[in-house]
Amino acid sequence: MICNELIKDIKCTDILGDTNVSISGVNIDSRKIKPGHLFVAIKGTQVDGHEYIDKAILLGAVAVLCEKAPKEPLSDITYIVVTSTEDAVGKVATRFYGDPSKHLKLIGVTGTNGKTTIATLLYNMFRKLGHRCGLLSTVCNYIEDEQIPADHTTPDPIELNELLAKMVEQHCEYVFMECSSHAIAQKRIGGLNFTGGIFTNLTRDHLDYHKTFENYRNAKKSFFDHLPKSAFAITNADDKNGMVMVQNTKATVKTYSVRTAADFKARIIECHFQGMYLEIDGQEVGVQFIGKFNVSNLLAVYATARMLGKQREEILIAMSTLHSVNGRMDTLHSPQGFTAVVDYAHTPDALKNVLLAIHEVDGKGHVITVCGAGGNRDKGKRPLMAKQAVQLSDKVIITSDNPRFEEPQDIINDMLAGLDAQDMKKVLSIVDRREAIRTACMLADKNDVVLVAGKGHETYQEVKGVKHHFDDKEVLAEIFKQS
Ligand SMILES: CC(=O)N[C@H]1[C@@H](OP(=O)(O)OP(=O)(O)OC[C@H]2O[C@@H](n3ccc(=O)[nH]c3=O)[C@H](O)[C@@H]2O)O[C@H](CO)[C@@H](O)[C@@H]1O[C@H](C)C(=O)N[C@@H](C)C(=O)N[C@H](CCC(=O)O)C(=O)O
Ligand SMILES: Nc1ncnc2c1ncn2[C@@H]1O[C@H](COP(=O)(O)OP(=O)(O)OP(=O)(O)O)[C@@H](O)[C@H]1O
Ligand SMILES: N[C@H](CCC[C@H](N)C(=O)O)C(=O)O
Ligand SMILES: [Mg+2]
C-alpha cells in the first residue's frame, strides 16, 4: 500500500520525505520490522519506541510514524509526525489491513469479570446457529475451528487487525472479542467499527496500571463513549457502574438484570451441580452452568443475540446445549468422591462469586480453597482475596499463582496481611502450588469441594520471565490417579 493511502485518516503535524513510498507492513515493535515496513514509535510503560527508530531503519523500515522527527532525518526515509502515535496506530493498522471490522459484525465485551465467558459463549452459540465466527479471547483466538494462541486478552492493534483481516478472508460473519481496560487505555482497539458492546461488571483489578478506580472505570467507559450511533450497548443494570458506562454513548442502550427492571431479565428456578433451570425473558430453559454470576453472563449472551436479530426460541435452544468455558467453573470428580473446581477467579469479586456459587449447590460438604495472587500485578487486591477466600471457605491454602518477578513468599505475605488471628486458624500457606493442591486433596472427604482458583485455563506458571509448564487440571488428574 502507498504511504499516502495509509495515512489518509490521520492528522499529521509534519511530514518529511516521500509519501509515495510503498509500505509492505506496519509494526510497533522494531524487532519485528521487515524491509519495506512502516515503524510506529510509541511511548510505552517501559521504554520509548522513539529510541528504536534507528534499529527499525536498520532492519529495513522505509517510513516512521512518530511524535517527533529526529534531529538528523535520513533522506531516503519518510517521517510522518503526529501528536499521538498511540491514537494514530489503530487507524493506520485498520487501513493497512483493509478495514476488516467494517466487513464483520464485531461485538466487544468489557468489564472486570465475565468477558471470556460471554465472548466464548457467543462464539459457540452463533456457530451452533449456523454462522461463521471468530473469537478473540484471553484463552485462545479462533477463526472458525482454527486455533491461534493468545498472549493477551486483547492483541496489539497490528496483530488485532491482521487477525480480523484473516477472519474476513475466511468469510466470518460475526466476531466476538474481549476489550481489556489496558487495550482500551492504550487504544489497541482504535479505528475498529463495532456493531455492539457489552458491559459485564466493574470491581477492583489492575490498579497497578490504572492507579485509581476512577481511571479504571473511565477506561472501560471510553469504549462505550466511542461506539457509533448504529451500534448497540448492552449494560448490566445490576452493577453500580452499569448506567455510568453508557451515559455518554451514542449507541442504542439496552439493559439486563437478574434483580431489577430491565430490557432483558432472568431468574433462577432451580440449581444443581449439573446446572440450573432459569427463566429468561419469560421462557424456561435448562442450562449446564451454575452460579448467579453465570445467569448474568447468560443473560448478556441472550440480550446480544436478540440485538443481533435472533429469535427467543432459537437462542434458548442453542443456550441449553452450551457448556462451561475452559478453566471457568471446570469440575473434576475425584475417585474419593470429592469435587474439584478449577476456576480463573483472580480478583476478590470473582473469588466471592465462585465461592457463593459453590455454596448454592445442594449436598456439598466442606469447601477447601487453594488460591494465590499474580506477581507484578495490583498488590491491593491480595489481602482482599485472602479475606474473601477465608470468609467463604472452611479451609484455605494460600499458594503461588504466577510470581513473575516477585518473591512468591512476599506475595503470600501480602495476602496473609489481610487476615486476623481468627482467620489464620483456617489457613495454611504452601509456596509450591502442586504441593498446595495435593494437600487440599488430602484434606478433602467425600462430598467436599476443592476450589483451585486463579489460573483456570493457564498451562504455565510464570517465574522470573520463564513460563514453566503447569496446569491445575492436569495436576489434579495426576493426584487422583496416584490415590
Ligand atoms: C502494561 C501493558 O499493558 N503493557 C503492554 C504495552 O507495553 P508497554 O507500553 O509497556 O511497551 P514498552 O515495553 O514500554 O515499549 C514501548 C514501545 O516500544 C516498542 N519497542 C520496545 C522494545 C524494542 O526493542 N523495540 C521496540 O520497538 C514496543 O513494541 C512498544 O511499542 O503494549 C505492548 C504492545 O501492545 C503490550 O505487549 C504490553 O503488554 C504487556 C506485555 C503486558 O503484560 N500486558 C498485560 C498487563 C495486559 O495487557 N493485560 C491485558 C488485560 C488482562 C486481563 O484480561 O485482565 C490484556 O489485554 O492482555
Ligand atoms: N459475571 C461475572 N461476575 C463476577 N465474576 C465472574 C463473572 N463471570 C465470571 N466470573 C469469575 O471471574 C473469573 C474470570 O472469568 P472470565 O475469564 O470470563 O473473565 P474475564 O473478564 O475474561 O477475565 P480477564 O480480565 O482475566 O480476561 C471466572 O473464573 C469466575 O470466577
Ligand atoms: N489477565 C490477567 C490474568 C491474571 C491471572 C492470574 N493467574 C495472574 O497471573 O495474575 C492479568 O494479566 O492480570
Ligand atoms: Mg478474559
Coordinates of C-alpha atoms and ligand atoms in Angstrom, one line a residue:
M1 CA 0.0 0.0 0.0
I2 CA 1.2 3.5 -0.8
C3 CA 2.1 5.5 2.3
N4 CA -0.3 8.4 1.2
E5 CA -3.2 6.0 1.3
L6 CA -2.2 4.6 4.7
I7 CA -2.1 7.9 6.4
K8 CA -5.3 9.3 4.9
D9 CA -7.3 9.1 8.1
I10 CA -4.8 10.6 10.5
K11 CA -3.9 14.2 11.2
C12 CA -0.2 14.8 10.6
T13 CA 1.6 17.8 12.1
D14 CA 4.6 17.3 9.8
I15 CA 5.8 15.1 7.0
L16 CA 9.4 14.7 5.9
G17 CA 10.3 12.6 2.8
D18 CA 8.3 10.9 0.1
T19 CA 4.8 9.8 0.9
N20 CA 4.5 7.9 -2.4
V21 CA 6.7 5.1 -1.0
S22 CA 5.2 1.6 -0.9
I23 CA 4.6 0.1 2.5
S24 CA 4.7 -3.7 2.8
G25 CA 3.8 -4.0 6.5
V26 CA 3.2 -2.0 9.7
N27 CA 4.8 -2.6 13.1
I28 CA 5.0 -1.1 16.6
D29 CA 7.9 -3.3 17.6
S30 CA 11.3 -2.7 16.0
R31 CA 12.2 -6.3 16.5
K32 CA 9.5 -7.4 14.1
I33 CA 10.4 -5.0 11.3
K34 CA 11.0 -6.4 7.8
P35 CA 12.2 -4.5 4.7
G36 CA 9.6 -2.1 3.4
H37 CA 7.7 -1.7 6.7
L38 CA 6.4 1.4 8.5
F39 CA 7.6 1.6 12.1
V40 CA 5.3 3.2 14.6
A41 CA 7.2 4.6 17.6
I42 CA 5.0 4.5 20.7
K43 CA 5.9 5.7 24.2
G44 CA 5.3 2.7 26.4
T45 CA 5.3 2.0 30.1
Q46 CA 8.9 0.5 30.0
V47 CA 10.6 2.3 27.1
D48 CA 10.0 4.9 24.4
G49 CA 9.6 3.4 21.0
H50 CA 11.3 6.5 19.5
E51 CA 14.6 5.1 20.9
Y52 CA 14.2 2.2 18.4
I53 CA 13.7 4.2 15.2
D54 CA 17.4 3.6 14.1
K55 CA 17.1 -0.1 14.8
A56 CA 13.9 -0.3 12.8
I57 CA 15.5 1.6 9.9
L58 CA 18.5 -0.8 10.1
L59 CA 16.1 -3.7 9.7
G60 CA 14.5 -2.1 6.6
A61 CA 11.8 0.3 7.7
V62 CA 11.2 2.8 4.9
A63 CA 8.8 5.0 6.9
V64 CA 8.4 6.0 10.5
L65 CA 5.3 7.3 12.3
C66 CA 6.4 9.3 15.3
E67 CA 5.7 12.1 17.6
K68 CA 8.9 14.0 17.0
A69 CA 11.1 13.8 13.9
P70 CA 14.7 13.0 14.5
K71 CA 17.2 15.9 14.5
E72 CA 19.0 14.5 11.6
P73 CA 16.4 12.8 9.4
L74 CA 17.6 10.4 6.7
S75 CA 16.8 11.5 3.2
D76 CA 15.5 8.1 2.0
I77 CA 13.1 7.6 4.9
T78 CA 9.6 9.1 5.2
Y79 CA 8.8 10.5 8.6
I80 CA 5.2 11.2 9.5
V81 CA 4.7 13.2 12.6
V82 CA 1.5 13.2 14.7
T83 CA 0.6 14.4 18.1
S84 CA -0.1 10.9 19.5
T85 CA 1.2 7.8 17.8
E86 CA -1.0 5.7 20.2
D87 CA -4.1 7.5 18.8
A88 CA -2.9 7.1 15.2
V89 CA -1.7 3.5 15.2
G90 CA -5.2 1.9 15.2
K91 CA -6.3 3.9 12.2
V92 CA -3.2 3.1 10.3
A93 CA -3.5 -0.6 11.1
T94 CA -7.2 -0.8 10.1
R95 CA -6.4 0.9 6.8
F96 CA -3.4 -1.3 6.1
Y97 CA -5.5 -4.4 6.6
G98 CA -8.4 -3.2 4.5
D99 CA -10.6 -2.0 7.4
P100 CA -11.7 -5.6 8.2
S101 CA -14.0 -4.7 11.1
K102 CA -16.3 -2.9 8.5
H103 CA -16.9 -6.3 6.8
L104 CA -17.7 -8.1 10.1
K105 CA -20.3 -7.8 12.8
L106 CA -17.8 -7.1 15.6
I107 CA -19.0 -7.3 19.2
G108 CA -16.8 -6.1 22.1
V109 CA -17.1 -7.3 25.7
T110 CA -15.7 -5.3 28.5
G111 CA -15.8 -5.3 32.4
T112 CA -13.7 -6.8 35.2
N113 CA -15.0 -10.4 35.1
G114 CA -17.0 -12.4 32.6
K115 CA -15.5 -11.2 29.3
T116 CA -14.0 -14.5 28.3
T117 CA -17.1 -16.4 29.3
I118 CA -19.5 -14.1 27.4
A119 CA -17.4 -13.8 24.3
T120 CA -16.8 -17.6 24.1
L121 CA -20.4 -18.5 24.7
L122 CA -21.5 -16.1 22.0
Y123 CA -19.0 -17.6 19.6
N124 CA -20.2 -21.1 20.4
M125 CA -23.8 -20.1 20.2
F126 CA -23.5 -18.3 16.8
R127 CA -21.6 -21.2 15.4
K128 CA -24.4 -23.5 16.5
L129 CA -26.9 -21.2 14.8
G130 CA -25.0 -21.8 11.6
H131 CA -22.8 -18.7 11.2
R132 CA -19.1 -18.5 10.5
C133 CA -17.4 -16.8 13.5
G134 CA -14.2 -15.6 15.0
L135 CA -13.2 -15.2 18.7
L136 CA -10.5 -13.1 20.3
S137 CA -10.1 -14.0 24.0
T138 CA -7.7 -14.5 26.8
V139 CA -7.7 -18.3 26.5
C140 CA -7.2 -18.6 22.7
N141 CA -8.2 -16.9 19.4
Y142 CA -10.2 -18.7 16.9
I143 CA -11.1 -18.3 13.2
E144 CA -13.8 -20.8 12.9
D145 CA -12.1 -24.1 14.1
E146 CA -8.5 -22.8 13.6
Q147 CA -6.8 -22.0 16.9
I148 CA -4.4 -19.1 17.2
P149 CA -2.7 -18.9 20.6
A150 CA -3.4 -15.7 22.5
D151 CA -0.7 -13.8 24.5
H152 CA -3.0 -11.0 25.6
T153 CA -6.7 -10.7 26.3
T154 CA -6.8 -8.1 23.5
P155 CA -4.0 -8.2 21.0
D156 CA -1.9 -5.2 19.9
P157 CA -3.5 -3.1 17.1
I158 CA -1.4 -4.7 14.4
E159 CA -2.0 -8.3 15.4
L160 CA -5.6 -7.4 16.0
N161 CA -6.3 -6.1 12.5
E162 CA -4.3 -8.9 11.0
L163 CA -6.5 -11.4 12.7
L164 CA -9.6 -9.6 11.8
A165 CA -8.5 -9.5 8.1
K166 CA -7.9 -13.2 8.2
M167 CA -11.4 -13.6 9.6
V168 CA -12.8 -11.6 6.7
E169 CA -10.8 -13.8 4.3
Q170 CA -12.3 -16.9 5.9
H171 CA -15.8 -15.4 5.4
C172 CA -16.6 -15.0 9.1
E173 CA -19.8 -13.0 9.7
Y174 CA -19.5 -12.4 13.4
V175 CA -16.5 -11.8 15.7
F176 CA -16.7 -11.7 19.4
M177 CA -13.8 -10.1 21.2
E178 CA -12.7 -9.1 24.7
C179 CA -11.7 -5.5 25.2
S180 CA -9.4 -5.3 28.3
S181 CA -9.0 -2.0 30.1
H182 CA -5.3 -2.0 29.1
A183 CA -6.3 -2.3 25.5
I184 CA -8.9 0.5 25.7
A185 CA -6.5 2.8 27.5
Q186 CA -3.7 2.0 25.1
K187 CA -6.0 2.4 22.1
R188 CA -5.4 -1.1 20.8
I189 CA -9.0 -1.1 19.5
G190 CA -8.7 2.4 17.9
G191 CA -10.2 2.6 14.5
L192 CA -12.4 -0.5 14.8
N193 CA -16.0 -0.5 13.8
F194 CA -18.1 -2.2 16.5
T195 CA -21.6 -3.4 15.9
G196 CA -22.2 -3.7 19.6
G197 CA -20.6 -3.5 23.0
I198 CA -21.4 -5.4 26.3
F199 CA -20.6 -4.3 29.8
T200 CA -20.3 -7.1 32.5
N201 CA -19.3 -5.5 35.8
L202 CA -16.7 -3.4 37.5
T203 CA -14.8 -4.3 40.6
R204 CA -11.2 -3.7 41.6
D205 CA -8.4 -5.0 39.5
H206 CA -5.3 -3.7 37.6
L207 CA -4.8 -0.7 39.9
D208 CA -1.1 -1.2 39.4
Y209 CA -1.6 0.1 35.9
H210 CA -4.6 2.5 36.1
K211 CA -3.6 3.8 39.6
T212 CA -7.2 4.8 40.6
F213 CA -10.5 3.0 40.4
E214 CA -11.9 6.1 38.6
N215 CA -9.2 5.8 35.8
Y216 CA -10.0 2.1 35.5
R217 CA -13.7 2.9 35.2
N218 CA -13.1 5.7 32.7
A219 CA -11.0 3.4 30.6
K220 CA -13.9 0.9 30.3
K221 CA -16.4 3.8 29.8
S222 CA -14.4 5.2 26.9
F223 CA -15.2 2.0 24.9
F224 CA -18.9 2.9 25.1
D225 CA -18.2 6.6 24.5
H226 CA -16.7 5.7 21.2
L227 CA -19.4 3.3 19.9
P228 CA -21.1 4.7 16.8
K229 CA -24.8 5.6 16.7
S230 CA -25.6 2.5 14.6
A231 CA -24.2 0.2 17.4
F232 CA -25.9 -1.2 20.5
A233 CA -24.6 -1.0 24.0
I234 CA -25.8 -3.7 26.4
T235 CA -25.2 -3.0 30.1
N236 CA -25.6 -4.7 33.4
A237 CA -28.3 -2.8 35.4
D238 CA -27.3 -4.8 38.5
D239 CA -23.8 -3.3 38.6
K240 CA -23.3 0.1 40.3
N241 CA -21.5 1.4 37.3
G242 CA -23.7 -0.2 34.6
M243 CA -25.5 3.1 33.8
V244 CA -22.4 5.2 34.2
M245 CA -20.8 3.2 31.4
V246 CA -23.4 4.1 28.8
Q247 CA -24.3 7.7 29.9
N248 CA -22.4 9.3 27.1
T249 CA -22.7 6.7 24.4
K250 CA -24.4 7.4 21.0
A251 CA -25.3 3.7 20.7
T252 CA -28.7 2.2 21.4
V253 CA -28.7 1.3 25.1
K254 CA -30.3 -2.0 26.4
T255 CA -30.1 -3.2 30.0
Y256 CA -30.1 -6.7 31.5
S257 CA -30.7 -7.6 35.1
V258 CA -31.3 -10.6 37.4
R259 CA -32.6 -8.2 40.2
T260 CA -34.4 -5.1 38.8
A261 CA -36.5 -3.8 35.9
A262 CA -34.6 -4.1 32.7
D263 CA -35.0 -4.8 29.0
F264 CA -33.8 -8.4 29.5
K265 CA -34.5 -10.2 32.7
A266 CA -33.8 -13.7 34.1
R267 CA -34.2 -15.6 37.4
I268 CA -33.1 -18.9 38.8
I269 CA -35.9 -21.5 39.2
E270 CA -33.6 -24.4 40.4
C271 CA -29.9 -25.1 40.9
H272 CA -28.0 -28.4 40.9
F273 CA -24.3 -29.3 40.5
Q274 CA -25.1 -30.3 36.9
G275 CA -26.8 -27.0 36.1
M276 CA -29.7 -24.6 36.6
Y277 CA -33.3 -24.1 35.5
L278 CA -33.8 -20.5 34.5
E279 CA -36.5 -18.2 33.3
I280 CA -35.1 -15.9 30.7
D281 CA -37.4 -13.3 29.1
G282 CA -40.4 -15.2 30.4
Q283 CA -39.3 -18.6 29.0
E284 CA -37.9 -21.6 31.0
V285 CA -34.6 -23.1 29.9
G286 CA -32.2 -25.7 31.4
V287 CA -28.5 -24.7 31.3
Q288 CA -25.3 -26.5 32.1
F289 CA -23.9 -23.8 34.3
I290 CA -24.1 -22.9 38.0
G291 CA -23.7 -19.6 39.9
K292 CA -25.7 -16.4 39.9
F293 CA -22.9 -14.7 38.0
N294 CA -23.4 -17.1 35.2
V295 CA -27.0 -16.1 35.0
S296 CA -25.8 -12.6 34.3
N297 CA -23.3 -13.9 31.7
L298 CA -26.0 -16.0 30.0
L299 CA -28.4 -13.0 30.1
A300 CA -25.8 -10.8 28.4
V301 CA -25.4 -13.5 25.7
Y302 CA -29.2 -13.7 25.3
A303 CA -29.5 -9.9 25.0
T304 CA -26.8 -9.7 22.4
A305 CA -28.3 -12.5 20.3
R306 CA -31.6 -10.7 20.4
M307 CA -30.0 -7.4 19.4
L308 CA -28.3 -9.3 16.5
G309 CA -31.8 -10.3 15.3
K310 CA -32.1 -13.8 16.7
Q311 CA -35.5 -15.2 17.9
R312 CA -36.1 -16.1 21.6
E313 CA -36.7 -19.8 20.9
E314 CA -33.6 -20.4 18.7
I315 CA -31.4 -18.7 21.2
L316 CA -32.7 -20.6 24.2
I317 CA -32.4 -24.0 22.4
A318 CA -28.8 -23.2 21.5
M319 CA -28.1 -21.9 25.0
S320 CA -29.3 -25.1 26.6
T321 CA -26.5 -27.0 24.8
L322 CA -23.7 -24.7 25.8
H323 CA -21.2 -25.8 28.5
S324 CA -18.6 -24.1 30.7
V325 CA -15.6 -22.4 29.2
N326 CA -12.1 -23.9 29.8
G327 CA -11.0 -23.1 33.3
R328 CA -14.2 -21.4 34.3
M329 CA -16.1 -23.4 37.0
D330 CA -14.5 -26.5 35.5
T331 CA -15.4 -29.5 37.6
L332 CA -13.4 -32.7 38.1
H333 CA -14.7 -35.6 40.3
S334 CA -12.1 -37.5 42.4
P335 CA -12.2 -41.2 43.0
Q336 CA -12.7 -40.5 46.7
G337 CA -15.9 -38.7 45.9
F338 CA -15.0 -35.1 46.4
T339 CA -15.3 -32.5 43.6
A340 CA -12.5 -30.2 42.4
V341 CA -13.4 -27.0 40.8
V342 CA -10.8 -25.2 38.6
D343 CA -11.6 -21.5 38.1
Y344 CA -9.9 -18.4 36.8
A345 CA -11.1 -16.2 39.7
H346 CA -8.1 -13.8 40.2
T347 CA -10.0 -10.8 41.8
P348 CA -11.7 -10.6 45.2
D349 CA -15.1 -10.3 43.5
A350 CA -14.6 -13.3 41.2
L351 CA -13.5 -15.4 44.3
K352 CA -16.6 -14.3 46.2
N353 CA -18.9 -15.2 43.3
V354 CA -17.3 -18.5 42.6
L355 CA -17.5 -19.5 46.3
L356 CA -21.1 -18.3 46.6
A357 CA -21.9 -20.4 43.5
I358 CA -20.3 -23.5 45.2
H359 CA -22.4 -22.8 48.3
E360 CA -25.6 -22.7 46.3
V361 CA -25.1 -26.4 45.4
D362 CA -27.1 -28.8 47.5
G363 CA -25.5 -31.7 49.4
K364 CA -21.9 -30.5 49.3
G365 CA -19.6 -30.9 52.3
H366 CA -16.7 -28.7 53.3
V367 CA -15.1 -26.2 51.0
I368 CA -11.3 -26.1 50.7
T369 CA -9.9 -23.2 48.7
V370 CA -6.4 -23.1 47.1
C371 CA -5.5 -19.6 45.8
G372 CA -2.7 -17.2 45.3
A373 CA -2.2 -13.9 43.5
G374 CA -0.2 -12.9 40.5
G375 CA 3.2 -11.1 40.8
N376 CA 3.7 -7.7 39.3
R377 CA 0.0 -7.0 39.3
D378 CA -2.3 -5.0 41.6
K379 CA -1.0 -5.5 45.1
G380 CA -4.0 -4.0 46.8
K381 CA -6.2 -7.0 45.7
R382 CA -4.0 -9.5 47.6
P383 CA -5.3 -9.1 51.2
L384 CA -8.9 -8.8 49.9
M385 CA -8.6 -12.0 48.0
A386 CA -7.3 -13.9 51.1
K387 CA -10.1 -12.4 53.2
Q388 CA -12.7 -13.3 50.7
A389 CA -11.4 -16.9 50.5
V390 CA -11.4 -17.3 54.3
Q391 CA -14.9 -15.9 54.7
L392 CA -16.5 -18.4 52.3
S393 CA -14.3 -21.5 52.9
D394 CA -13.8 -24.0 55.7
K395 CA -10.0 -24.2 54.9
V396 CA -7.8 -22.1 52.7
I397 CA -4.4 -22.9 51.4
I398 CA -2.6 -19.8 50.2
T399 CA -0.1 -20.5 47.5
S400 CA 1.7 -19.1 44.4
D401 CA -0.1 -18.0 41.2
N402 CA 2.3 -16.6 38.6
P403 CA 5.0 -15.0 40.7
R404 CA 6.6 -13.3 37.7
F405 CA 9.4 -11.1 39.0
E406 CA 8.3 -11.1 42.7
E407 CA 9.3 -13.4 45.5
P408 CA 6.5 -15.9 45.9
Q409 CA 6.7 -15.7 49.8
D410 CA 6.3 -11.9 49.6
I411 CA 3.1 -12.2 47.6
I412 CA 1.8 -14.8 50.1
N413 CA 2.7 -12.4 53.0
D414 CA 0.7 -9.6 51.3
M415 CA -2.2 -11.9 51.2
L416 CA -1.8 -13.0 54.8
A417 CA -1.8 -9.4 55.9
G418 CA -5.5 -9.3 55.1
L419 CA -6.3 -11.9 57.8
D420 CA -6.7 -11.7 61.6
A421 CA -5.8 -14.4 64.2
Q422 CA -9.2 -16.0 63.9
D423 CA -9.0 -16.2 60.1
M424 CA -5.5 -17.7 60.4
K425 CA -6.9 -20.8 62.2
K426 CA -8.4 -21.8 58.8
V427 CA -5.2 -21.1 56.8
L428 CA -2.1 -22.9 55.6
S429 CA 0.4 -21.4 53.3
I430 CA 2.4 -23.6 50.9
V431 CA 4.6 -21.8 48.3
D432 CA 4.7 -24.8 45.9
R433 CA 1.3 -24.8 44.1
R434 CA 1.5 -28.5 43.3
E435 CA 2.0 -29.3 46.9
A436 CA -0.8 -26.9 47.9
I437 CA -3.2 -28.7 45.6
R438 CA -2.1 -32.1 46.8
T439 CA -2.5 -31.1 50.5
A440 CA -6.0 -29.8 49.7
C441 CA -6.9 -33.1 48.1
M442 CA -5.5 -35.0 51.1
L443 CA -7.7 -32.9 53.4
A444 CA -10.9 -33.4 51.4
D445 CA -13.5 -36.0 52.3
K446 CA -16.4 -37.4 50.3
N447 CA -18.8 -34.6 49.0
D448 CA -16.3 -31.9 49.9
V449 CA -15.3 -29.3 47.3
V450 CA -11.7 -28.3 46.5
L451 CA -11.6 -24.9 44.7
V452 CA -8.4 -24.3 42.8
A453 CA -8.6 -20.7 41.9
G454 CA -6.6 -18.1 39.9
K455 CA -5.1 -19.9 36.9
G456 CA -8.1 -21.6 35.1
H457 CA -7.0 -22.4 31.6
E458 CA -3.4 -21.4 32.0
T459 CA -0.9 -24.2 31.2
Y460 CA 2.1 -22.5 32.7
Q461 CA 3.5 -20.8 35.8
E462 CA 5.5 -17.7 35.1
V463 CA 8.6 -17.3 37.2
K464 CA 11.2 -14.7 36.5
G465 CA 10.3 -14.3 32.9
V466 CA 10.2 -18.1 32.2
K467 CA 6.9 -20.0 31.7
H468 CA 7.1 -23.4 33.2
H469 CA 4.5 -26.0 32.2
F470 CA 1.8 -26.1 34.9
D471 CA -1.8 -27.0 34.5
D472 CA -4.1 -27.1 37.5
K473 CA -6.4 -29.6 35.9
E474 CA -3.5 -31.9 34.9
V475 CA -2.1 -31.7 38.4
L476 CA -5.5 -32.7 39.9
A477 CA -5.8 -35.6 37.4
E478 CA -2.3 -36.8 38.4
I479 CA -3.2 -36.6 42.1
F480 CA -6.4 -38.5 41.5
K481 CA -4.5 -41.2 39.6
Q482 CA -2.0 -41.7 42.4
S483 CA -4.6 -42.0 45.2
Ligands
LIG1 C1 1.4 -2.8 30.8 C2 1.0 -3.1 29.4 O1 -0.2 -3.3 29.1 N1 2.0 -3.3 28.5 C3 1.7 -3.5 27.1 C4 2.3 -2.3 26.3 O2 3.6 -2.4 26.5 P1 4.4 -1.1 27.0 O3 3.6 0.1 26.9 O4 5.0 -1.5 28.4 O5 5.6 -1.1 26.0 P2 7.1 -0.9 26.2 O6 7.8 -2.2 26.5 O7 7.4 0.3 27.1 O8 7.6 -0.5 24.7 C5 7.1 0.7 24.1 C6 7.1 0.6 22.6 O9 8.5 0.3 22.2 C7 8.5 -0.8 21.4 N2 9.8 -1.5 21.5 C8 10.3 -2.0 22.6 C9 11.5 -2.7 22.7 C10 12.2 -2.8 21.5 O10 13.3 -3.4 21.4 N3 11.7 -2.3 20.3 C11 10.5 -1.6 20.3 O11 10.1 -1.2 19.2 C12 7.4 -1.7 21.9 O12 6.9 -2.6 20.9 C13 6.3 -0.7 22.2 O13 5.5 -0.3 21.1 O14 2.0 -2.6 24.9 C14 2.5 -3.8 24.4 C15 2.1 -3.9 22.9 O15 0.7 -3.8 22.8 C16 2.0 -5.0 25.2 O16 2.6 -6.2 24.7 C17 2.3 -4.8 26.7 O17 1.7 -5.9 27.3 C18 2.5 -6.4 28.5 C19 3.5 -7.5 28.0 C20 1.5 -7.0 29.5 O18 1.9 -7.8 30.3 N4 0.3 -6.5 29.4 C21 -0.8 -7.0 30.3 C22 -0.8 -6.3 31.6 C23 -2.1 -6.7 29.6 O19 -2.1 -6.1 28.5 N5 -3.2 -7.3 30.0 C24 -4.5 -7.0 29.4 C25 -5.6 -7.4 30.3 C26 -5.5 -8.6 31.2 C27 -6.9 -9.0 31.7 O20 -7.5 -9.8 30.9 O21 -7.4 -8.7 32.7 C28 -4.6 -7.8 28.1 O22 -5.3 -7.3 27.2 O23 -4.0 -8.9 28.0
LIG2 N1 -20.3 -12.1 35.5 C1 -19.4 -12.4 36.4 N2 -19.3 -11.7 37.6 C2 -18.4 -11.9 38.5 N3 -17.5 -12.9 38.4 C3 -17.4 -13.6 37.3 C4 -18.4 -13.4 36.2 N4 -18.1 -14.2 35.2 C5 -17.1 -14.9 35.6 N5 -16.6 -14.6 36.8 C6 -15.5 -15.1 37.6 O1 -14.3 -14.4 37.0 C7 -13.4 -15.4 36.5 C8 -12.9 -14.9 35.2 O2 -14.0 -15.0 34.2 P1 -13.7 -14.7 32.7 O3 -12.5 -15.4 32.3 O4 -14.9 -14.9 32.0 O5 -13.5 -13.1 32.9 P2 -12.6 -12.1 32.1 O6 -13.3 -10.8 32.3 O7 -12.4 -12.6 30.8 O8 -11.2 -12.0 32.9 P3 -9.7 -11.5 32.3 O9 -9.8 -10.0 32.5 O10 -8.7 -12.1 33.2 O11 -9.6 -11.8 30.9 C9 -14.2 -16.7 36.4 O12 -13.4 -17.8 36.5 C10 -15.2 -16.6 37.5 O13 -14.5 -16.9 38.7
LIG3 N1 -5.2 -11.1 32.5 C1 -5.0 -11.1 33.9 C2 -4.9 -12.5 34.4 C3 -4.4 -12.8 35.8 C4 -4.4 -14.3 36.0 C5 -3.6 -14.7 37.2 N2 -3.3 -16.1 37.0 C6 -2.3 -13.9 37.3 O1 -1.3 -14.3 36.7 O2 -2.3 -12.8 38.0 C7 -3.7 -10.3 34.2 O3 -2.8 -10.4 33.4 O4 -3.6 -9.6 35.2
MG4 MG -10.7 -12.7 29.7

